[in-house]
Amino acid sequence: MLGRTANGLFWMFRYLERAENTARLLDAGLRMALTRDLVSSEEEWRSVIQTAGQRRAYEAKHGTYTGVQTWNFILRDKDNHSSVMQMFDQVRTNARLSRNAISSELWEAINESWMQIKDMLARPVTQSTVGQVVAMVRRGGTLVHGAMAGSMLRSEGYHFARAGTFLERGESTARILDIKYYLLLPSFSYVGSTHDTGQWDTVLRSVSGDRGYRFLNAGQIDARGIVEFLLLDNRFPRSLAFCHSALRDNLRALAKIHGAEGLSNELMRDADTRLADMTVDEVFEMGLHRFLTDFMSSNAAIGSAIAEDYRFTA
Amino acid sequence: MTEAAAKFDEMHKPDGSIRPAYGEYCNWHEEQQSDFLRRKHFEAEGSFRRTGITFNVYGEDEAEERLIPFDMVPRIIDAGEWRRLTRGIEQRVRALNAFMYDLYHRQEIIRAGRVPERLFRNNDAWLPNMVGFTPPGGVYTHIVGIDLVRTGPDEWYVLEDNARTPSGVSYMLENRETMMSMFPELFTRVGVEPVSDYPRRLAKSLAACAPSVTQGKPVVAVLTPGIFNSAYFEHAFLADQMGAELVEGTDLRVIDGRVGMRTTRGFKPVDVIYRRVDDDYLDPLTFNADSVLGIPGIMDVYRAGGVTIANAPGTGVCDDKAIYSFMPEIVEFYTGEKPLLPNVQTWRCSEADSLAYVLDHLADLVVKEVHGSGGYGMLIGPTSSRRELADFRKKLEANPTNYIAQPTLALSTCPIFTKKGLAPRHVDLRPFVLVSPDNIDITAGGLTRVAMKKGSLVVNSSQGGGTKDTWVLKD
């Protein structure tokens, strides 16, 4: 496979994951804002923008935080290079670039989702349609992943695509936790006083983990439990541990196909060892922020090593 | 020529009865509910959008992707007629290839005084560094599209030769796919020659032209300028169908005397490059130092026999409309036969007498730039305003060698589906020809382009033309 094609597949799925995660974040914010008064809902929208990593771009354009402004900015603003629309454009552009390496079912799933989303986002999104748009973005992601699972050869292209997915997903969970934890730190102690469980509920919703967490923890919401769930619980498909082990499997498969291990496999092994022995107590001892920062930079290093090992660019 | 002028209707005889080739199709058509056909008409568009069969239009927003209108009434050619056409096409393609070889070697045709030397000396597509070099297998024009127009029952003319990088073959294939999925029963009633094995034949034809350094099965790659090119869909489609890699210039590099493509395992030698980029973008060392699209040094590898480039650099000479005007002489010179397919009468504005005639009859003629393509920069006298004629006259007088003129032909018509039923529209035909060292392979069918606007003679997709499925009937 061409290095450029591998690059296209990898980024196609990173952007898809990013678009989906942004939609989840927005969904959680919407729900939160509904249950709040005007002042704290403004606070909530600021937090959504910040968690999405779009604060600077947003504030360059708007002085206030309102729901309509926020979701239009996140979903479709032409000045926002990380808008869901622009990410979906990237998904499709990369799919066109890698057209030969993907099944026609996968291509059609991407193209059709893109056409629907583009159509919905052609006009400003109102209170009554925002939920529908968010659902459509998530459904687009589901459709694409499903088409891939059912029709793609399990050759290197598949593993590049999956590596992109899990690298991005792990990073996204880590970032959400890092930002939210920082915001909430003064207001509660890690042993579990429940000053504002609503915020933690939002964190769980942002990663579609609210039901899973409640199921495993009998409804008990506390910081320690949630952090453990999002970081170390291998059963939750958006936890750092899960993403890491899936990424490891994909990188191992790539090494096997290519008959040689590269720097990415080496870095992956190091990262694995660090994460495998971790307990939640050790995480807090080390400092959650530092732990997450380390995780994100190791993740980024693995990403660069993949690009290097497999000659993504000239 | 206006609507009133006699034009050949390919479906109906002058008395209104149906010509034999269309007989069974028309029976079927009669039996269909008009609602059903209308629904299918819209379905077709949706299916093209979903599968992403689009093209980009130059000069428009890069993100803008358009569909080429597809008309679901097939254009039908009977077996005997097709046999006659293929003989003419084969003769012409053989002559084109012999002409290219001669131009880059002894130039017998010029020594014999049959074509003037200035013709190619002034031609930008002429490549001095191809002189004395013979491409692998002696093939210059691996893929050729011969544009034909029809004016009567047995009157076909060659309008243009596309020897550089003819496009449109993906539409020939997708149009057939679409027709077969929309109207499967139609194909059980009418025996139609298949077109679907074109990609396999293309792969085989290209592989047969591999250089002698090839080890094992030849590695073929399609070289595209990238996703913003108007024909990107076709490049990806053909690579996909052939099981070849789709590469851009940045994927290729000259390594150890071969052209390598950057794979996830390192550089892998490519034996045959089916390039869909212009000569200028092949090698910045040879052609265009400012180009970012080329592969530095690829021409050295080529000349040393390390890679096959299809079509060969320098074949663009044949696309020149001044060369076209000499095709009857060229065919006769190399084949020793009279051309089976005539040219459209052509006035070379470089010649004083012709120029005078053209200036006198501008309102009746079609005037084209010799290097132009895609319907850009041409004048259609009968449909132009007085002002357009006056403007064009100035351009023509300023640089007459840049133009040729032809009569406005009464192009044949074939019906298209409209809201009000079938209506005749002008069509042309581009059959696709594959050339390998010992074979000339013509796919039974081709791309029929159709002017969607009533009375219009412009069939180019860049100017709003559409396409039709083209059927060659089985014997």
mmCIF file of N, CA and C in Angstrom, chain B residues 122-237:
data_model
loop_
_atom_site.group_PDB
_atom_site.id
_atom_site.type_symbol
_atom_site.label_atom_id
_atom_site.label_comp_id
_atom_site.label_asym_id
_atom_site.label_seq_id
_atom_site.Cartn_x
_atom_site.Cartn_y
_atom_site.Cartn_z
ATOM 1 N N ASN B 122 6.689 24.156 -34.621
ATOM 2 C CA ASN B 122 6.049 25.227 -33.844
ATOM 3 C C ASN B 122 5.093 24.678 -32.784
ATOM 4 N N ASN B 123 5.111 23.381 -32.629
ATOM 5 C CA ASN B 123 4.126 22.762 -31.750
ATOM 6 C C ASN B 123 4.724 22.543 -30.360
ATOM 7 N N ASP B 124 4.057 23.081 -29.347
ATOM 8 C CA ASP B 124 4.570 22.961 -27.983
ATOM 9 C C ASP B 124 4.634 21.505 -27.520
ATOM 10 N N ALA B 125 3.790 20.666 -28.108
ATOM 11 C CA ALA B 125 3.736 19.273 -27.667
ATOM 12 C C ALA B 125 4.884 18.440 -28.260
ATOM 13 N N TRP B 126 5.589 19.006 -29.216
ATOM 14 C CA TRP B 126 6.733 18.319 -29.818
ATOM 15 C C TRP B 126 7.885 18.293 -28.823
ATOM 16 N N LEU B 127 8.444 17.127 -28.547
ATOM 17 C CA LEU B 127 9.503 17.000 -27.556
ATOM 18 C C LEU B 127 10.825 16.586 -28.189
ATOM 19 N N PRO B 128 11.752 17.528 -28.310
ATOM 20 C CA PRO B 128 13.034 17.204 -28.943
ATOM 21 C C PRO B 128 13.725 16.025 -28.253
ATOM 22 N N ASN B 129 13.554 15.886 -26.943
ATOM 23 C CA ASN B 129 14.293 14.789 -26.300
ATOM 24 C C ASN B 129 13.642 13.413 -26.455
ATOM 25 N N MET B 130 12.614 13.330 -27.293
ATOM 26 C CA MET B 130 12.089 12.016 -27.681
ATOM 27 C C MET B 130 12.720 11.545 -28.993
ATOM 28 N N VAL B 131 13.477 12.459 -29.612
ATOM 29 C CA VAL B 131 14.040 12.130 -30.921
ATOM 30 C C VAL B 131 15.029 10.968 -30.804
ATOM 31 N N GLY B 132 14.874 9.992 -31.682
ATOM 32 C CA GLY B 132 15.786 8.860 -31.703
ATOM 33 C C GLY B 132 15.490 7.797 -30.660
ATOM 34 N N PHE B 133 14.518 8.061 -29.814
ATOM 35 C CA PHE B 133 14.184 7.095 -28.765
ATOM 36 C C PHE B 133 12.930 6.321 -29.161
ATOM 37 N N THR B 134 12.939 5.008 -28.953
ATOM 38 C CA THR B 134 11.749 4.197 -29.232
ATOM 39 C C THR B 134 11.178 3.681 -27.914
ATOM 40 N N PRO B 135 9.923 3.998 -27.640
ATOM 41 C CA PRO B 135 9.330 3.521 -26.374
ATOM 42 C C PRO B 135 9.222 1.994 -26.383
ATOM 43 N N PRO B 136 9.133 1.371 -25.182
ATOM 44 C CA PRO B 136 9.029 -0.091 -25.125
ATOM 45 C C PRO B 136 7.906 -0.610 -26.024
ATOM 46 N N GLY B 137 8.227 -1.589 -26.849
ATOM 47 C CA GLY B 137 7.242 -2.182 -27.744
ATOM 48 C C GLY B 137 6.908 -1.304 -28.943
ATOM 49 N N GLY B 138 7.568 -0.146 -29.038
ATOM 50 C CA GLY B 138 7.299 0.761 -30.155
ATOM 51 C C GLY B 138 5.938 1.430 -30.093
ATOM 52 N N VAL B 139 5.301 1.403 -28.935
ATOM 53 C CA VAL B 139 3.962 1.977 -28.824
ATOM 54 C C VAL B 139 4.048 3.405 -28.269
ATOM 55 N N TYR B 140 3.421 4.333 -28.993
ATOM 56 C CA TYR B 140 3.355 5.727 -28.534
ATOM 57 C C TYR B 140 1.994 6.038 -27.919
ATOM 58 N N THR B 141 0.974 5.603 -28.634
ATOM 59 C CA THR B 141 -0.380 5.968 -28.214
ATOM 60 C C THR B 141 -1.083 4.738 -27.650
ATOM 61 N N HIS B 142 -0.871 4.484 -26.370
ATOM 62 C CA HIS B 142 -1.420 3.271 -25.744
ATOM 63 C C HIS B 142 -2.937 3.324 -25.624
ATOM 64 N N ILE B 143 -3.421 4.511 -25.344
ATOM 65 C CA ILE B 143 -4.866 4.681 -25.194
ATOM 66 C C ILE B 143 -5.282 5.859 -26.062
ATOM 67 N N VAL B 144 -6.203 5.622 -26.968
ATOM 68 C CA VAL B 144 -6.618 6.683 -27.881
ATOM 69 C C VAL B 144 -8.135 6.819 -27.857
ATOM 70 N N GLY B 145 -8.613 8.031 -27.916
ATOM 71 C CA GLY B 145 -10.044 8.273 -28.083
ATOM 72 C C GLY B 145 -10.250 8.996 -29.403
ATOM 73 N N ILE B 146 -11.011 8.391 -30.305
ATOM 74 C CA ILE B 146 -11.249 9.009 -31.618
ATOM 75 C C ILE B 146 -12.668 9.577 -31.598
ATOM 76 N N ASP B 147 -12.783 10.877 -31.695
ATOM 77 C CA ASP B 147 -14.122 11.480 -31.661
ATOM 78 C C ASP B 147 -14.767 11.445 -33.041
ATOM 79 N N LEU B 148 -15.931 10.813 -33.082
ATOM 80 C CA LEU B 148 -16.640 10.665 -34.359
ATOM 81 C C LEU B 148 -17.954 11.412 -34.331
ATOM 82 N N VAL B 149 -18.328 11.939 -35.483
ATOM 83 C CA VAL B 149 -19.668 12.515 -35.627
ATOM 84 C C VAL B 149 -20.297 11.894 -36.860
ATOM 85 N N ARG B 150 -21.618 11.944 -36.867
ATOM 86 C CA ARG B 150 -22.343 11.282 -37.939
ATOM 87 C C ARG B 150 -23.278 12.299 -38.584
ATOM 88 N N THR B 151 -23.417 12.187 -39.900
ATOM 89 C CA THR B 151 -24.327 13.112 -40.579
ATOM 90 C C THR B 151 -25.330 12.387 -41.461
ATOM 91 N N GLY B 152 -25.159 11.058 -41.615
ATOM 92 C CA GLY B 152 -26.086 10.319 -42.461
ATOM 93 C C GLY B 152 -25.947 8.839 -42.218
ATOM 94 N N PRO B 153 -26.726 8.028 -42.921
ATOM 95 C CA PRO B 153 -26.727 6.579 -42.680
ATOM 96 C C PRO B 153 -25.318 5.997 -42.688
ATOM 97 N N ASP B 154 -24.512 6.300 -43.692
ATOM 98 C CA ASP B 154 -23.167 5.753 -43.733
ATOM 99 C C ASP B 154 -22.126 6.858 -43.686
ATOM 100 N N GLU B 155 -22.513 7.970 -43.155
ATOM 101 C CA GLU B 155 -21.582 9.096 -43.136
ATOM 102 C C GLU B 155 -21.090 9.368 -41.728
ATOM 103 N N TRP B 156 -19.900 8.889 -41.459
ATOM 104 C CA TRP B 156 -19.241 9.164 -40.184
ATOM 105 C C TRP B 156 -17.979 9.953 -40.493
ATOM 106 N N TYR B 157 -17.651 10.915 -39.652
ATOM 107 C CA TYR B 157 -16.419 11.687 -39.808
ATOM 108 C C TYR B 157 -15.639 11.657 -38.501
ATOM 109 N N VAL B 158 -14.312 11.729 -38.643
ATOM 110 C CA VAL B 158 -13.501 11.931 -37.442
ATOM 111 C C VAL B 158 -13.444 13.427 -37.180
ATOM 112 N N LEU B 159 -13.828 13.804 -35.956
ATOM 113 C CA LEU B 159 -13.831 15.218 -35.609
ATOM 114 C C LEU B 159 -12.522 15.601 -34.914
ATOM 115 N N GLU B 160 -11.983 14.648 -34.149
ATOM 116 C CA GLU B 160 -10.798 14.939 -33.353
ATOM 117 C C GLU B 160 -10.095 13.646 -33.009
ATOM 118 N N ASP B 161 -8.754 13.712 -32.894
ATOM 119 C CA ASP B 161 -8.020 12.570 -32.360
ATOM 120 C C ASP B 161 -7.542 12.964 -30.968
ATOM 121 N N ASN B 162 -7.779 12.095 -29.987
ATOM 122 C CA ASN B 162 -7.285 12.355 -28.635
ATOM 123 C C ASN B 162 -6.230 11.324 -28.306
ATOM 124 N N ALA B 163 -4.979 11.705 -28.548
ATOM 125 C CA ALA B 163 -3.899 10.739 -28.388
ATOM 126 C C ALA B 163 -3.085 11.009 -27.129
ATOM 127 N N ARG B 164 -3.337 12.112 -26.466
ATOM 128 C CA ARG B 164 -2.530 12.456 -25.298
ATOM 129 C C ARG B 164 -3.059 11.716 -24.070
ATOM 130 N N THR B 165 -4.150 12.169 -23.536
ATOM 131 C CA THR B 165 -4.756 11.487 -22.385
ATOM 132 C C THR B 165 -6.269 11.568 -22.526
ATOM 133 N N PRO B 166 -6.839 10.727 -23.401
ATOM 134 C CA PRO B 166 -8.291 10.793 -23.584
ATOM 135 C C PRO B 166 -9.012 10.407 -22.290
ATOM 136 N N SER B 167 -10.080 11.132 -21.973
ATOM 137 C CA SER B 167 -10.810 10.805 -20.753
ATOM 138 C C SER B 167 -12.241 10.447 -21.104
ATOM 139 N N GLY B 168 -12.965 9.972 -20.135
ATOM 140 C CA GLY B 168 -14.388 9.679 -20.309
ATOM 141 C C GLY B 168 -14.746 8.209 -20.261
ATOM 142 N N VAL B 169 -13.722 7.352 -20.213
ATOM 143 C CA VAL B 169 -14.022 5.927 -20.291
ATOM 144 C C VAL B 169 -14.777 5.433 -19.053
ATOM 145 N N SER B 170 -14.564 6.110 -17.914
ATOM 146 C CA SER B 170 -15.289 5.679 -16.707
ATOM 147 C C SER B 170 -16.788 5.912 -16.879
ATOM 148 N N TYR B 171 -17.140 6.917 -17.665
ATOM 149 C CA TYR B 171 -18.567 7.162 -17.907
ATOM 150 C C TYR B 171 -19.155 6.085 -18.812
ATOM 151 N N MET B 172 -18.353 5.631 -19.776
ATOM 152 C CA MET B 172 -18.810 4.524 -20.607
ATOM 153 C C MET B 172 -19.168 3.338 -19.703
ATOM 154 N N LEU B 173 -18.306 3.073 -18.713
ATOM 155 C CA LEU B 173 -18.511 1.902 -17.857
ATOM 156 C C LEU B 173 -19.646 2.126 -16.862
ATOM 157 N N GLU B 174 -19.661 3.294 -16.225
ATOM 158 C CA GLU B 174 -20.687 3.550 -15.213
ATOM 159 C C GLU B 174 -22.068 3.716 -15.838
ATOM 160 N N ASN B 175 -22.120 4.294 -17.034
ATOM 161 C CA ASN B 175 -23.414 4.433 -17.694
ATOM 162 C C ASN B 175 -24.026 3.060 -17.942
ATOM 163 N N ARG B 176 -23.187 2.115 -18.349
ATOM 164 C CA ARG B 176 -23.692 0.774 -18.603
ATOM 165 C C ARG B 176 -24.147 0.127 -17.293
ATOM 166 N N GLU B 177 -23.313 0.273 -16.239
ATOM 167 C CA GLU B 177 -23.690 -0.275 -14.929
ATOM 168 C C GLU B 177 -25.052 0.260 -14.495
ATOM 169 N N THR B 178 -25.211 1.561 -14.654
ATOM 170 C CA THR B 178 -26.452 2.212 -14.229
ATOM 171 C C THR B 178 -27.634 1.677 -15.033
ATOM 172 N N MET B 179 -27.453 1.574 -16.348
ATOM 173 C CA MET B 179 -28.536 1.061 -17.191
ATOM 174 C C MET B 179 -28.893 -0.367 -16.801
ATOM 175 N N MET B 180 -27.872 -1.180 -16.525
ATOM 176 C CA MET B 180 -28.138 -2.576 -16.206
ATOM 177 C C MET B 180 -28.831 -2.721 -14.862
ATOM 178 N N SER B 181 -28.507 -1.834 -13.923
ATOM 179 C CA SER B 181 -29.179 -1.974 -12.634
ATOM 180 C C SER B 181 -30.587 -1.365 -12.680
ATOM 181 N N MET B 182 -30.804 -0.373 -13.525
ATOM 182 C CA MET B 182 -32.141 0.226 -13.602
ATOM 183 C C MET B 182 -33.103 -0.602 -14.458
ATOM 184 N N PHE B 183 -32.589 -1.131 -15.556
ATOM 185 C CA PHE B 183 -33.474 -1.843 -16.501
ATOM 186 C C PHE B 183 -32.921 -3.226 -16.861
ATOM 187 N N PRO B 184 -32.780 -4.092 -15.865
ATOM 188 C CA PRO B 184 -32.145 -5.389 -16.162
ATOM 189 C C PRO B 184 -32.862 -6.153 -17.282
ATOM 190 N N GLU B 185 -34.199 -6.057 -17.313
ATOM 191 C CA GLU B 185 -34.964 -6.868 -18.278
ATOM 192 C C GLU B 185 -34.663 -6.440 -19.716
ATOM 193 N N LEU B 186 -34.274 -5.161 -19.871
ATOM 194 C CA LEU B 186 -33.976 -4.643 -21.200
ATOM 195 C C LEU B 186 -32.817 -5.408 -21.834
ATOM 196 N N PHE B 187 -31.861 -5.768 -20.986
ATOM 197 C CA PHE B 187 -30.673 -6.440 -21.509
ATOM 198 C C PHE B 187 -30.926 -7.918 -21.810
ATOM 199 N N THR B 188 -32.046 -8.449 -21.302
ATOM 200 C CA THR B 188 -32.381 -9.803 -21.702
ATOM 201 C C THR B 188 -33.135 -9.782 -23.033
ATOM 202 N N ARG B 189 -33.698 -8.624 -23.365
ATOM 203 C CA ARG B 189 -34.449 -8.530 -24.627
ATOM 204 C C ARG B 189 -33.598 -8.086 -25.799
ATOM 205 N N VAL B 190 -32.608 -7.264 -25.522
ATOM 206 C CA VAL B 190 -31.743 -6.768 -26.592
ATOM 207 C C VAL B 190 -30.327 -7.291 -26.341
ATOM 208 N N GLY B 191 -29.720 -7.885 -27.342
ATOM 209 C CA GLY B 191 -28.359 -8.395 -27.195
ATOM 210 C C GLY B 191 -27.355 -7.267 -27.391
ATOM 211 N N VAL B 192 -26.678 -6.890 -26.302
ATOM 212 C CA VAL B 192 -25.759 -5.757 -26.355
ATOM 213 C C VAL B 192 -24.347 -6.248 -26.039
ATOM 214 N N GLU B 193 -23.376 -5.823 -26.842
ATOM 215 C CA GLU B 193 -21.981 -6.181 -26.568
ATOM 216 C C GLU B 193 -21.548 -5.576 -25.233
ATOM 217 N N PRO B 194 -20.887 -6.366 -24.375
ATOM 218 C CA PRO B 194 -20.483 -5.831 -23.070
ATOM 219 C C PRO B 194 -19.313 -4.844 -23.184
ATOM 220 N N VAL B 195 -19.221 -3.933 -22.230
ATOM 221 C CA VAL B 195 -18.073 -3.015 -22.177
ATOM 222 C C VAL B 195 -17.268 -3.237 -20.899
ATOM 223 N N SER B 196 -17.839 -4.045 -19.990
ATOM 224 C CA SER B 196 -17.307 -4.092 -18.624
ATOM 225 C C SER B 196 -15.898 -4.656 -18.524
ATOM 226 N N ASP B 197 -15.412 -5.323 -19.569
ATOM 227 C CA ASP B 197 -14.054 -5.855 -19.423
ATOM 228 C C ASP B 197 -12.991 -4.859 -19.890
ATOM 229 N N TYR B 198 -13.400 -3.620 -20.141
ATOM 230 C CA TYR B 198 -12.406 -2.614 -20.553
ATOM 231 C C TYR B 198 -11.235 -2.509 -19.570
ATOM 232 N N PRO B 199 -11.495 -2.371 -18.241
ATOM 233 C CA PRO B 199 -10.348 -2.224 -17.330
ATOM 234 C C PRO B 199 -9.380 -3.409 -17.394
ATOM 235 N N ARG B 200 -9.934 -4.618 -17.527
ATOM 236 C CA ARG B 200 -9.077 -5.791 -17.606
ATOM 237 C C ARG B 200 -8.238 -5.733 -18.889
ATOM 238 N N ARG B 201 -8.882 -5.308 -19.978
ATOM 239 C CA ARG B 201 -8.151 -5.219 -21.249
ATOM 240 C C ARG B 201 -7.120 -4.096 -21.206
ATOM 241 N N LEU B 202 -7.453 -3.037 -20.524
ATOM 242 C CA LEU B 202 -6.494 -1.939 -20.356
ATOM 243 C C LEU B 202 -5.272 -2.435 -19.579
ATOM 244 N N ALA B 203 -5.523 -3.137 -18.477
ATOM 245 C CA ALA B 203 -4.423 -3.659 -17.662
ATOM 246 C C ALA B 203 -3.549 -4.593 -18.502
ATOM 247 N N LYS B 204 -4.189 -5.438 -19.300
ATOM 248 C CA LYS B 204 -3.462 -6.398 -20.111
ATOM 249 C C LYS B 204 -2.640 -5.675 -21.187
ATOM 250 N N SER B 205 -3.272 -4.691 -21.815
ATOM 251 C CA SER B 205 -2.613 -3.947 -22.873
ATOM 252 C C SER B 205 -1.401 -3.177 -22.331
ATOM 253 N N LEU B 206 -1.576 -2.569 -21.155
ATOM 254 C CA LEU B 206 -0.466 -1.819 -20.551
ATOM 255 C C LEU B 206 0.656 -2.770 -20.153
ATOM 256 N N ALA B 207 0.257 -3.914 -19.570
ATOM 257 C CA ALA B 207 1.278 -4.879 -19.135
ATOM 258 C C ALA B 207 2.092 -5.381 -20.331
ATOM 259 N N ALA B 208 1.430 -5.496 -21.486
ATOM 260 C CA ALA B 208 2.128 -5.975 -22.679
ATOM 261 C C ALA B 208 3.159 -4.964 -23.177
ATOM 262 N N CYS B 209 3.088 -3.743 -22.663
ATOM 263 C CA CYS B 209 4.044 -2.701 -23.064
ATOM 264 C C CYS B 209 5.114 -2.474 -21.992
ATOM 265 N N ALA B 210 5.204 -3.385 -21.028
ATOM 266 C CA ALA B 210 6.170 -3.199 -19.930
ATOM 267 C C ALA B 210 7.594 -3.204 -20.471
ATOM 268 N N PRO B 211 8.497 -2.488 -19.817
ATOM 269 C CA PRO B 211 9.886 -2.461 -20.279
ATOM 270 C C PRO B 211 10.565 -3.810 -19.993
ATOM 271 N N SER B 212 11.700 -4.046 -20.649
ATOM 272 C CA SER B 212 12.329 -5.363 -20.519
ATOM 273 C C SER B 212 12.919 -5.604 -19.130
ATOM 274 N N VAL B 213 13.144 -4.537 -18.354
ATOM 275 C CA VAL B 213 13.693 -4.745 -17.000
ATOM 276 C C VAL B 213 12.660 -5.337 -16.035
ATOM 277 N N THR B 214 11.408 -5.388 -16.466
ATOM 278 C CA THR B 214 10.346 -5.880 -15.588
ATOM 279 C C THR B 214 10.642 -7.284 -15.089
ATOM 280 N N GLN B 215 10.470 -7.476 -13.779
ATOM 281 C CA GLN B 215 10.643 -8.825 -13.229
ATOM 282 C C GLN B 215 9.291 -9.333 -12.760
ATOM 283 N N GLY B 216 8.900 -10.472 -13.275
ATOM 284 C CA GLY B 216 7.610 -11.047 -12.897
ATOM 285 C C GLY B 216 6.470 -10.267 -13.523
ATOM 286 N N LYS B 217 5.342 -10.230 -12.812
ATOM 287 C CA LYS B 217 4.160 -9.567 -13.319
ATOM 288 C C LYS B 217 4.383 -8.048 -13.286
ATOM 289 N N PRO B 218 4.144 -7.370 -14.405
ATOM 290 C CA PRO B 218 4.408 -5.925 -14.414
ATOM 291 C C PRO B 218 3.588 -5.176 -13.371
ATOM 292 N N VAL B 219 4.235 -4.217 -12.709
ATOM 293 C CA VAL B 219 3.539 -3.370 -11.751
ATOM 294 C C VAL B 219 3.057 -2.119 -12.495
ATOM 295 N N VAL B 220 1.745 -1.913 -12.493
ATOM 296 C CA VAL B 220 1.150 -0.784 -13.202
ATOM 297 C C VAL B 220 0.635 0.225 -12.179
ATOM 298 N N ALA B 221 0.864 1.501 -12.441
ATOM 299 C CA ALA B 221 0.306 2.532 -11.568
ATOM 300 C C ALA B 221 -0.340 3.623 -12.424
ATOM 301 N N VAL B 222 -1.434 4.190 -11.915
ATOM 302 C CA VAL B 222 -2.099 5.303 -12.588
ATOM 303 C C VAL B 222 -1.602 6.590 -11.922
ATOM 304 N N LEU B 223 -1.054 7.484 -12.709
ATOM 305 C CA LEU B 223 -0.516 8.740 -12.165
ATOM 306 C C LEU B 223 -1.541 9.862 -12.356
ATOM 307 N N THR B 224 -2.024 10.404 -11.243
ATOM 308 C CA THR B 224 -3.045 11.457 -11.296
ATOM 309 C C THR B 224 -2.476 12.776 -10.779
ATOM 310 N N PRO B 225 -2.957 13.908 -11.288
ATOM 311 C CA PRO B 225 -2.537 15.191 -10.716
ATOM 312 C C PRO B 225 -3.098 15.385 -9.307
ATOM 313 N N GLY B 226 -4.115 14.615 -8.911
ATOM 314 C CA GLY B 226 -4.644 14.747 -7.555
ATOM 315 C C GLY B 226 -6.133 14.975 -7.518
ATOM 316 N N ILE B 227 -6.657 15.131 -6.312
ATOM 317 C CA ILE B 227 -8.107 15.065 -6.150
ATOM 318 C C ILE B 227 -8.843 16.298 -6.681
ATOM 319 N N PHE B 228 -8.121 17.362 -6.986
ATOM 320 C CA PHE B 228 -8.825 18.524 -7.538
ATOM 321 C C PHE B 228 -8.885 18.505 -9.064
ATOM 322 N N ASN B 229 -8.263 17.511 -9.657
ATOM 323 C CA ASN B 229 -8.341 17.408 -11.113
ATOM 324 C C ASN B 229 -9.746 17.033 -11.541
ATOM 325 N N SER B 230 -10.168 17.576 -12.683
ATOM 326 C CA SER B 230 -11.554 17.366 -13.103
ATOM 327 C C SER B 230 -11.866 15.890 -13.332
ATOM 328 N N ALA B 231 -10.853 15.106 -13.671
ATOM 329 C CA ALA B 231 -11.120 13.699 -13.976
ATOM 330 C C ALA B 231 -10.644 12.766 -12.853
ATOM 331 N N TYR B 232 -10.474 13.317 -11.647
ATOM 332 C CA TYR B 232 -9.944 12.480 -10.552
ATOM 333 C C TYR B 232 -10.767 11.223 -10.333
ATOM 334 N N PHE B 233 -12.067 11.368 -10.416
ATOM 335 C CA PHE B 233 -12.912 10.192 -10.211
ATOM 336 C C PHE B 233 -12.518 9.075 -11.174
ATOM 337 N N GLU B 234 -12.302 9.462 -12.415
ATOM 338 C CA GLU B 234 -11.950 8.449 -13.415
ATOM 339 C C GLU B 234 -10.600 7.806 -13.122
ATOM 340 N N HIS B 235 -9.634 8.602 -12.672
ATOM 341 C CA HIS B 235 -8.314 8.058 -12.365
ATOM 342 C C HIS B 235 -8.430 7.008 -11.256
ATOM 343 N N ALA B 236 -9.173 7.377 -10.202
ATOM 344 C CA ALA B 236 -9.340 6.457 -9.075
ATOM 345 C C ALA B 236 -10.105 5.211 -9.515
ATOM 346 N N PHE B 237 -11.113 5.437 -10.325
ATOM 347 C CA PHE B 237 -11.957 4.345 -10.788
ATOM 348 C C PHE B 237 -11.151 3.327 -11.604
#
